[in-house]
N, CA, C and O of each residue as an XYZ file, in Angstrom:
732
protein
N     135.928    134.036    128.194
C     134.683    134.325    127.536
C     133.428    133.395    128.446
O     133.153    132.207    128.615
N     132.978    134.523    128.818
C     131.629    133.497    130.050
C     130.056    133.819    128.994
O     129.397    134.615    128.326
N     130.218    132.339    129.593
C     128.073    132.499    129.228
C     127.206    131.556    130.282
O     127.332    130.503    130.907
N     126.527    132.306    130.132
C     125.632    131.666    131.917
C     123.942    131.537    131.316
O     123.489    132.364    130.525
N     123.399    130.745    131.671
C     121.911    130.627    131.760
C     120.945    130.632    133.099
O     121.390    130.241    134.178
N     119.875    131.005    132.981
C     119.576    131.349    133.874
C     119.158    129.889    134.968
O     118.719    129.819    136.115
N     119.525    128.925    134.011
C     118.662    127.766    134.613
C     119.998    127.659    135.733
O     119.382    127.406    136.768
N     120.719    127.682    135.923
C     121.499    127.949    136.813
C     123.070    126.935    136.110
O     123.686    125.977    136.578
N     123.214    127.640    134.984
C     124.537    126.855    134.259
C     125.535    127.721    134.130
O     125.100    128.873    134.102
N     126.523    127.662    134.051
C     127.916    129.090    133.483
C     128.889    127.924    133.585
O     129.123    126.877    134.189
N     129.462    129.033    132.285
C     131.260    128.051    131.642
C     132.046    129.622    131.979
O     131.078    130.370    132.116
N     132.833    130.145    132.101
C     134.038    131.022    131.726
C     135.354    130.234    131.388
O     135.988    129.620    132.246
N     135.694    130.300    130.119
C     137.491    130.061    129.907
C     137.971    131.449    129.257
O     137.658    132.237    128.364
N     139.172    131.203    130.523
C     140.820    132.049    130.198
C     141.745    132.125    129.456
O     142.719    131.411    129.694
N     141.759    132.852    128.512
C     142.697    133.251    127.754
C     143.893    133.910    127.979
O     143.806    135.130    128.119
N     144.970    133.410    128.049
C     146.210    134.564    127.579
C     146.687    133.891    126.297
O     146.564    132.681    126.106
N     147.144    134.595    125.577
C     147.528    135.051    124.333
C     147.715    133.295    123.367
O     148.570    132.690    122.720
N     146.109    133.091    123.904
C     145.636    131.672    123.079
C     145.625    130.843    123.939
O     144.656    130.083    123.945
N     146.382    130.719    124.686
C     146.120    129.579    125.771
C     144.948    129.641    126.613
O     144.349    130.705    126.765
N     144.517    128.372    127.270
C     143.807    128.238    128.306
C     144.533    128.474    129.830
O     145.444    127.777    130.274
N     144.020    129.415    130.388
C     144.997    129.906    131.736
C     143.773    129.002    132.707
O     144.233    128.391    133.672
N     142.274    128.916    132.470
C     141.545    128.325    133.534
C     139.972    127.883    133.122
O     139.436    128.031    132.023
N     139.613    127.516    133.887
C     137.776    127.046    132.665
C     137.167    126.472    134.178
O     137.527    125.496    134.837
N     135.985    127.598    134.471
C     135.432    127.304    135.671
C     133.897    126.728    135.094
O     133.538    127.340    134.088
N     133.000    125.731    135.529
C     132.195    125.809    134.850
C     131.437    124.608    135.727
O     131.733    123.491    136.149
N     130.301    125.489    135.749
C     129.077    125.189    136.400
C     127.719    124.550    135.848
O     126.885    125.360    135.442
N     127.414    123.249    135.789
C     126.812    122.158    135.157
C     125.819    122.082    135.794
O     125.229    121.022    135.584
N     125.162    122.975    136.763
C     123.512    122.667    137.249
C     122.968    122.016    138.601
O     121.953    122.060    139.296
N     124.391    121.297    138.579
C     124.581    120.737    139.762
C     125.746    120.499    140.703
O     125.949    120.186    141.876
N     126.606    120.897    139.270
C     128.494    120.798    140.593
C     129.369    120.916    139.475
O     129.365    120.395    138.360
N     130.360    121.988    140.226
C     131.405    122.286    139.319
C     132.234    121.944    139.003
O     132.563    121.002    139.723
N     133.135    122.179    138.025
C     134.352    122.090    137.652
C     135.648    123.252    137.376
O     135.957    124.405    137.677
N     136.273    121.786    136.394
C     138.323    122.824    136.845
C     138.768    122.076    136.442
O     139.085    120.982    136.908
N     138.975    122.808    134.806
C     140.161    123.051    133.793
C     140.898    123.450    133.728
O     140.614    124.603    133.405
N     142.489    123.298    133.855
C     143.549    123.806    133.815
C     144.797    124.376    132.998
O     145.719    123.584    133.191
N     145.237    125.474    132.120
C     146.076    125.390    131.822
C     146.555    124.172    130.347
O     146.527    124.183    129.117
N     147.121    122.885    131.901
C     147.640    121.754    130.651
C     146.671    121.221    130.479
O     147.003    120.423    129.602
N     145.341    120.997    130.729
C     143.828    120.328    130.370
C     143.732    119.216    131.212
O     143.127    118.167    130.990
N     144.539    119.613    132.435
C     144.052    118.204    133.611
C     142.503    119.109    134.770
O     142.437    120.058    135.551
N     141.891    118.448    134.409
C     140.253    118.514    135.302
C     139.864    118.405    136.421
O     140.751    117.610    136.734
N     139.592    118.456    136.856
C     139.183    118.664    138.717
C     137.621    119.091    139.124
O     137.052    119.875    138.364
N     136.902    118.594    140.314
C     136.270    119.248    140.766
C     136.864    119.953    141.624
O     138.010    119.845    142.060
N     135.206    121.461    142.119
C     135.561    121.967    142.282
C     134.949    121.817    144.439
O     134.342    120.814    144.814
N     135.221    122.727    145.219
C     135.085    122.579    146.733
C     133.405    123.178    147.153
O     132.969    123.522    146.055
N     132.981    123.283    147.557
C     131.052    123.470    148.008
C     131.790    125.340    147.999
O     131.210    125.999    147.136
N     132.554    125.923    148.543
C     133.160    127.672    147.854
C     133.486    127.941    146.732
O     133.212    129.060    146.299
N     134.019    127.207    146.103
C     134.478    126.782    144.289
C     132.986    127.297    143.952
O     132.573    128.400    143.595
N     132.490    126.351    144.145
C     130.931    125.951    143.400
C     129.650    127.170    144.024
O     128.736    127.499    143.267
N     129.716    127.572    145.021
C     128.796    128.837    146.111
C     129.157    129.819    144.965
O     128.175    130.243    144.357
N     130.441    130.293    144.522
C     130.987    131.662    144.031
C     130.566    131.264    142.724
O     129.965    131.928    141.880
N     130.793    130.604    142.700
C     129.526    130.474    140.868
C     127.975    130.124    140.626
O     127.356    129.802    139.612
N     127.702    130.262    141.598
C     126.492    130.544    141.747
C     125.697    131.415    142.398
O     124.502    131.547    142.660
N     126.810    132.019    142.598
C     126.253    133.703    143.044
C     126.504    134.309    142.064
O     125.617    135.074    141.686
N     127.977    134.230    141.115
C     128.480    135.071    140.018
C     126.933    134.990    139.346
O     126.439    136.091    139.105
N     125.997    133.637    138.970
C     125.439    133.418    137.983
C     124.034    134.338    138.605
O     123.235    134.625    137.714
N     123.770    134.674    139.584
C     122.867    135.488    140.115
C     123.092    137.885    139.403
O     122.510    138.818    138.851
N     124.127    137.533    139.946
C     124.714    138.446    140.074
C     125.018    139.367    138.881
O     125.417    140.530    138.813
N     124.673    138.398    137.921
C     125.189    138.689    136.496
C     124.077    138.522    135.500
O     124.089    139.021    134.374
N     122.848    137.575    136.140
C     121.731    137.403    135.443
C     120.207    138.185    135.037
O     119.517    138.372    134.035
N     120.177    138.602    136.989
C     119.074    138.822    137.213
C     119.658    140.779    138.218
O     120.593    141.144    138.932
N     118.781    141.229    137.805
C     118.381    142.755    138.517
C     117.929    142.629    139.755
O     117.421    141.514    139.872
N     117.885    143.117    140.535
C     117.534    144.171    142.005
C     115.747    143.806    142.283
O     115.197    143.730    143.381
N     115.180    143.643    141.072
C     113.931    143.328    141.524
C     113.747    142.298    141.633
O     112.773    142.138    142.369
N     114.458    140.727    141.046
C     114.271    139.888    140.790
C     115.033    138.991    142.002
O     114.981    137.775    142.186
N     115.690    139.928    142.692
C     116.955    138.722    144.056
C     116.007    138.160    144.929
O     116.001    136.990    145.309
N     114.827    139.458    145.372
C     113.799    137.825    146.689
C     113.574    137.380    146.188
O     113.929    136.231    146.452
N     112.740    137.499    144.835
C     112.327    135.611    144.628
C     114.033    134.739    144.628
O     114.033    133.523    144.436
N     115.008    135.273    144.790
C     115.917    133.741    144.223
C     116.758    133.906    145.828
O     117.919    134.291    145.972
N     115.856    133.521    146.861
C     116.412    133.767    148.066
C     117.950    134.608    148.295
O     118.997    134.176    148.778
N     117.622    135.960    147.748
C     118.486    137.230    148.001
C     117.956    138.176    149.806
O     117.038    137.844    150.555
N     118.558    138.888    149.912
C     118.110    140.056    151.131
C     118.387    141.146    150.712
O     119.331    141.716    151.258
N     117.810    141.703    149.810
C     118.589    143.068    149.475
C     117.961    144.164    150.070
O     116.790    144.421    149.791
N     118.735    144.978    151.021
C     118.913    145.892    152.408
C     119.120    147.545    151.220
O     120.115    147.536    150.494
N     118.541    148.304    151.170
C     118.673    149.565    150.809
C     119.387    150.552    152.175
O     118.667    151.007    153.064
N     121.143    150.803    152.133
C     120.826    151.002    153.487
C     121.556    152.885    153.091
O     122.421    152.962    153.964
N     121.587    153.682    152.628
C     120.870    154.957    152.800
C     122.396    155.401    151.094
O     122.428    155.009    149.928
N     123.082    156.084    151.688
C     123.460    157.508    151.174
C     124.816    157.150    151.932
O     125.165    157.165    153.112
N     125.646    156.702    150.274
C     127.098    156.920    150.994
C     128.451    157.500    150.116
O     128.665    157.187    148.944
N     129.160    158.244    150.782
C     130.123    159.161    149.869
C     131.207    158.350    149.770
O     131.512    157.489    150.596
N     132.076    158.737    148.293
C     133.322    157.306    148.015
C     133.792    158.226    147.010
O     133.328    158.675    145.962
N     134.884    158.367    147.676
C     136.388    159.586    146.608
C     135.355    160.757    145.960
O     135.411    161.316    144.864
N     134.590    160.877    146.838
C     133.922    162.572    146.513
C     133.138    162.558    145.660
O     132.907    163.552    144.972
N     132.355    161.050    145.462
C     130.821    161.085    144.716
C     129.682    160.188    146.050
O     129.983    159.537    147.050
N     128.742    160.449    145.622
C     127.471    159.858    146.720
C     127.132    159.777    145.940
O     125.994    159.327    145.805
N     126.783    157.386    146.742
C     126.773    156.968    145.751
C     125.060    156.372    146.077
O     124.831    156.983    147.121
N     124.004    155.694    145.830
C     122.839    155.264    147.284
C     123.707    153.197    146.837
O     124.008    152.400    145.949
N     123.651    153.535    148.772
C     124.037    151.886    149.069
C     123.033    150.654    148.936
O     121.984    150.879    149.540
N     123.073    149.490    148.347
C     122.743    148.437    148.514
C     123.168    147.087    149.355
O     124.180    146.615    148.838
N     122.983    146.765    149.824
C     123.068    145.606    150.224
C     122.153    144.016    149.716
O     120.928    144.025    149.829
N     122.818    142.813    149.210
C     122.531    141.935    148.722
C     123.086    140.405    149.834
O     124.227    139.954    149.735
N     122.420    140.030    150.457
C     122.787    138.887    151.782
C     122.384    137.576    150.912
O     121.445    137.627    150.118
N     122.997    136.634    151.069
C     122.499    135.938    150.443
C     122.449    134.663    150.984
O     122.690    134.842    152.178
N     122.228    133.155    150.745
C     121.401    132.437    151.290
C     122.899    131.874    152.759
O     122.996    132.199    153.943
N     123.633    131.115    152.027
C     124.949    131.279    153.104
C     125.591    132.746    153.290
O     126.696    133.115    152.893
N     124.600    133.509    154.010
C     125.520    135.089    154.092
C     125.949    135.407    153.533
O     125.529    136.558    153.419
N     126.958    135.197    152.654
C     127.416    136.213    151.505
C     127.301    137.542    151.091
O     126.807    137.745    149.982
N     127.681    138.522    151.804
C     127.264    139.798    151.715
C     127.920    140.828    149.856
O     128.919    141.263    149.281
N     127.461    140.778    149.819
C     128.326    142.017    148.522
C     127.518    143.728    148.495
O     126.323    144.002    148.606
N     128.338    144.362    148.365
C     127.806    145.758    148.765
C     127.794    146.494    146.982
O     128.661    146.555    146.110
N     126.455    146.926    147.054
C     126.180    147.225    145.821
C     126.187    148.794    145.928
O     125.611    149.261    146.911
N     127.069    150.112    144.577
C     126.880    151.504    145.431
C     126.355    152.224    143.954
O     127.124    152.700    143.118
N     125.339    152.197    143.880
C     124.735    152.675    142.558
C     124.671    154.763    142.330
O     124.245    155.610    143.115
N     125.333    154.932    140.845
C     124.421    156.270    140.954
C     123.206    156.884    141.291
O     122.296    156.064    141.166
N     122.781    158.053    141.691
C     122.275    158.387    142.662
C     121.080    158.812    141.747
O     119.907    158.806    142.121
N     121.647    159.297    140.117
C     120.941    159.492    139.052
C     120.566    158.789    138.445
O     119.422    159.131    138.146
N     120.988    157.314    137.713
C     121.194    156.683    136.410
C     120.913    155.553    137.649
O     119.968    154.940    137.154
N     121.121    155.036    138.713
C     120.848    153.829    139.432
C     121.331    152.941    138.719
O     120.695    151.888    138.660
N     122.512    153.051    138.001
C     123.885    151.875    137.626
C     125.139    151.881    138.546
O     125.907    152.773    138.907
N     125.054    150.546    138.788
C     126.107    149.543    139.584
C     126.938    150.275    139.176
O     127.009    150.184    137.950
N     128.207    151.573    139.943
C     129.343    151.555    139.692
C     130.240    151.199    140.184
O     131.263    151.064    139.513
N     130.230    150.912    141.498
C     130.971    150.450    142.205
C     130.223    149.267    142.951
O     129.066    149.356    143.363
N     131.058    148.113    143.075
C     131.074    146.907    144.274
C     132.339    146.498    144.896
O     133.433    146.239    144.396
N     131.666    146.504    146.853
C     132.577    145.895    147.090
C     132.433    144.597    147.853
O     131.495    144.414    148.629
N     133.070    143.988    147.697
C     133.398    141.994    148.130
C     134.397    141.554    149.169
O     135.544    141.945    148.956
N     134.221    140.884    150.156
C     134.952    139.998    151.446
C     135.267    138.571    150.303
O     134.610    137.593    150.660
N     135.703    138.440    149.667
C     135.850    137.342    148.672
C     137.051    136.154    149.085
O     137.807    136.507    149.990
N     137.234    135.081    148.626
C     138.456    134.694    147.632
C     138.431    134.932    146.409
O     137.347    134.522    145.993
N     139.078    135.408    145.520
C     138.622    135.651    143.980
C     138.579    134.027    142.826
O     138.010    133.694    141.787
N     139.794    133.261    144.051
C     138.556    131.721    143.198
C     139.635    130.872    144.710
O     140.812    130.653    144.993
N     138.077    130.635    145.355
C     138.453    130.090    146.168
C     139.121    128.464    145.882
O     139.857    128.273    146.850
N     139.168    127.310    145.029
C     139.585    126.296    144.908
C     141.377    126.421    144.377
O     142.165    125.546    144.018
N     141.518    127.812    144.523
C     142.835    128.308    144.059
C     143.776    128.870    145.426
O     144.762    128.448    146.030
N     143.030    129.852    145.513
C     143.350    130.243    147.018
C     142.084    130.597    147.405
O     141.224    131.187    146.751
N     142.032    129.970    149.107
C     140.297    130.147    149.441
C     140.905    131.092    150.679
O     140.496    130.780    151.797
N     142.237    132.694    150.566
C     142.583    133.608    150.900
C     140.529    134.887    151.105
O     139.827    134.837    150.095
N     140.273    135.283    151.653
C     139.494    136.053    151.998
C     140.419    137.345    151.563
O     141.378    137.483    152.322
N     140.341    138.354    150.475
C     140.180    140.030    150.670
C     139.380    141.004    149.978
O     138.407    140.710    149.284
N     139.861    142.319    150.204
C     138.503    142.299    150.524
C     138.777    144.318    149.040
O     139.425    145.358    148.923
N     137.772    143.556    148.448
C     137.935    143.834    146.750
C     136.589    145.208    146.447
O     135.439    145.222    146.884
N     136.995    145.809    145.928
C     136.377    146.863    144.767
C     136.262    146.788    143.329
O     137.317    146.783    142.695
N     135.446    146.745    142.862
C     134.806    147.130    141.689
C     134.607    148.198    141.115
O     133.670    148.843    141.585
N     135.263    148.756    140.055
C     134.545    149.888    139.319
C     133.979    149.598    138.231
O     134.628    148.663    137.761
N     133.384    149.782    137.752
C     132.271    149.429    136.297
C     132.398    151.381    135.583
O     132.507    152.547    135.964
N     132.288    150.584    134.437
C     133.169    152.806    133.475
C     131.438    151.600    131.611
O     130.619    150.732    131.307
N     132.371    152.957    131.244
C     131.914    152.133    129.462
C     130.589    151.271    129.404
O     130.424    150.150    128.922
N     129.582    152.217    130.110
C     128.155    151.424    130.193
C     127.132    151.519    128.558
O     126.439    152.428    128.101
N     127.429    150.264    128.090
C     125.783    150.471    126.753
C     124.800    149.714    126.835
O     124.739    148.732    127.575
N     123.732    150.191    125.900
C     122.952    149.559    126.083
C     122.809    148.496    125.372
O     123.345    148.623    124.271
N     122.122    147.123    125.601
C     122.512    146.145    124.444
C     120.844    145.213    124.740
O     121.002    144.447    125.690
N     119.788    145.155    124.318
C     118.551    144.493    124.206
C     118.082    145.190    125.255
O     117.462    144.604    126.142
N     118.397    147.028    125.319
C     117.079    147.340    126.653
C     117.412    147.071    127.736
O     116.813    147.389    128.763
N     118.625    146.316    127.638
C     119.360    146.706    128.947
C     120.610    146.962    129.247
O     121.367    146.169    128.689
N     121.428    148.171    130.256
C     122.354    148.577    130.647
C     124.019    148.042    131.307
O     124.487    148.077    132.445
N     124.590    147.549    129.947
C     126.050    146.589    130.946
C     127.280    147.336    130.782
O     127.838    147.722    129.755
N     127.626    147.479    132.155
C     129.125    148.010    132.228
C     129.780    146.754    130.851
O     129.428    145.580    130.737
N     130.888    147.584    129.886
C     131.443    146.909    129.604
C     133.312    147.277    129.680
O     134.100    147.341    128.737
N     133.528    147.434    130.902
C     135.024    147.423    131.308
C     134.114    147.560    132.665
O     132.976    147.932    132.953
N     135.661    146.871    133.555
C     136.245    147.007    135.225
C     136.905    146.426    135.914
O     137.088    145.213    136.023
N     137.414    147.478    136.562
C     138.619    146.916    137.160
C     138.315    146.808    138.879
O     137.664    147.499    139.663
N     139.178    145.517    139.017
C     138.332    144.882    139.945
C     140.165    145.144    141.069
O     141.144    144.670    140.492
N     140.416    145.737    142.292
C     141.393    146.194    143.243
C     141.380    145.672    144.433
O     140.325    145.622    145.066
N     142.354    145.276    144.853
C     142.423    145.199    146.135
C     141.938    146.457    146.847
O     142.049    147.597    146.396
N     141.219    146.013    148.370
C     140.904    147.378    148.973
C     142.153    147.658    150.150
O     142.395    148.685    150.782
N     142.537    146.901    150.162
C     144.293    146.964    151.337
C     145.369    147.404    150.347
O     146.370    147.931    150.831
N     145.332    147.334    149.713
C     146.514    146.838    148.496
C     146.459    148.037    147.867
O     147.274    148.917    148.143
N     145.579    148.193    147.031
C     144.913    149.055    145.631
C     145.488    148.480    144.729
O     145.508    148.930    143.583
N     146.422    146.685    145.299
C     146.901    146.702    143.771
C     145.667    145.822    142.575
O     144.641    145.187    142.820
N     146.199    146.085    141.567
C     144.987    145.844    140.683
C     144.547    143.755    140.562
O     145.299    143.078    139.861
N     143.688    143.251    141.089
C     143.677    141.517    140.206
C     143.068    141.335    139.740
O     142.723    140.154    139.760
N     142.158    142.470    138.675
C     141.387    142.095    137.911
C     141.029    142.769    137.134
O     140.789    143.909    137.531
N     140.798    142.492    135.681
C     140.186    143.789    134.329
C     139.258    143.029    133.664
O     139.595    142.075    132.964
N     137.851    143.446    133.856
C     137.478    142.931    132.532
C     137.078    143.513    131.627
O     136.501    144.542    131.979
N     137.108    143.295    130.184
C     136.730    144.257    129.159
C     135.889    143.169    127.840
O     136.397    142.477    126.958
N     134.699    143.369    128.138
C     133.976    142.498    127.095
C     133.793    143.596    125.798
O     133.781    144.807    125.578
N     133.623    141.920    124.911
C     133.899    142.323    123.774
C     132.341    143.232    123.377
O     132.126    144.427    123.172
N     130.989    141.392    123.403
C     130.047    141.299    122.820
C     129.501    140.895    123.670
O     129.981    140.184    124.552
N     128.312    141.290    123.572
C     126.989    140.584    124.295
C     126.244    139.951    123.558
O     126.022    140.410    122.438
N     125.647    138.731    123.962
C     124.331    138.141    122.960
C     123.544    137.577    124.296
O     123.930    137.162    125.389
N     122.155    137.776    123.631
C     121.231    137.312    124.713
C     121.093    136.656    123.953
O     121.326    136.901    122.770
N     120.448    135.066    124.643
C     119.188    134.279    124.091
C     120.258    133.687    123.048
O     119.617    133.425    122.030
N     121.495    133.392    122.878
C     121.989    133.045    121.843
C     121.736    131.050    122.075
O     121.702    130.465    123.158
N     121.607    130.462    120.775
C     122.277    129.296    121.060
C     123.074    128.083    121.790
O     123.692    127.517    120.889
N     123.260    127.614    122.686
C     123.820    127.130    123.135
C     124.684    125.953    123.342
O     125.215    126.371    124.371
N     125.284    124.694    123.135
C     125.103    123.783    123.178
C     124.666    122.321    124.332
O     125.484    121.430    124.559
N     123.964    122.330    124.633
C     123.816    121.027    125.761
C     124.833    121.262    126.481
O     124.957    122.122    127.354
N     126.072    119.980    125.874
C     127.013    119.903    126.199
C     128.319    120.689    127.236
O     129.128    120.409    128.121
N     127.837    121.839    126.396
C     129.318    123.071    127.225
C     129.475    122.797    127.958
O     130.665    122.684    128.253
N     128.412    122.414    128.999
C     128.590    122.984    130.397
C     128.810    121.738    130.804
O     128.956    121.838    132.022
N     128.932    120.491    130.461
C     129.700    119.320    131.058
C     130.987    118.644    130.877
O     131.648    118.228    129.924
N     131.094    118.692    132.173
C     132.787    118.182    132.602
C     133.292    117.397    131.762
O     132.649    116.349    131.693
N     134.491    117.460    130.838
C     134.890    116.927    130.121
C     136.043    115.496    130.725
O     136.908    115.400    131.596
N     135.567    114.768    129.914
C     136.129    113.468    130.418
C     138.373    113.893    130.679
O     138.782    114.749    129.895
N     139.236    113.416    131.465
C     140.496    113.397    131.360
C     140.300    113.793    132.984
O     141.285    113.973    133.699
């Protein structure tokens, strides 16, 4: 379950078979994580930064990026797997770059490439990932991908899948939801 706000807070709770695997959160000032056994720890600066970047990438459109300090660069067309995409690079203040590949007709982000550690506080190894988005649906006038697969570009190994079940805009959130728990 991923919850984020445009005032810079987020939390993701990851469960497998009803059991917590990992929680990562940013309360607007600092990050924390909770492991499957319930232990809670802070985050490194790299871990916090990837959460802040995720908030921007998940909640803001390309037209809003410059106001957030992100440099947006159009790099022309590129062919991947026989299909032509419009390539747009996003460069964040810390020089992190993500590459978006947009469908030439719809403008939808179909592919994304990143050189990043998947969870920097667990394993800070930088890997080259490609995420492919599909199952697009419109919610509240905004088009979202409801499914994606992230693969290691070098090995082809599946690293992560995301299946969205529901998107709620402007839902009520308990203000303590993002706070670091005791313990």
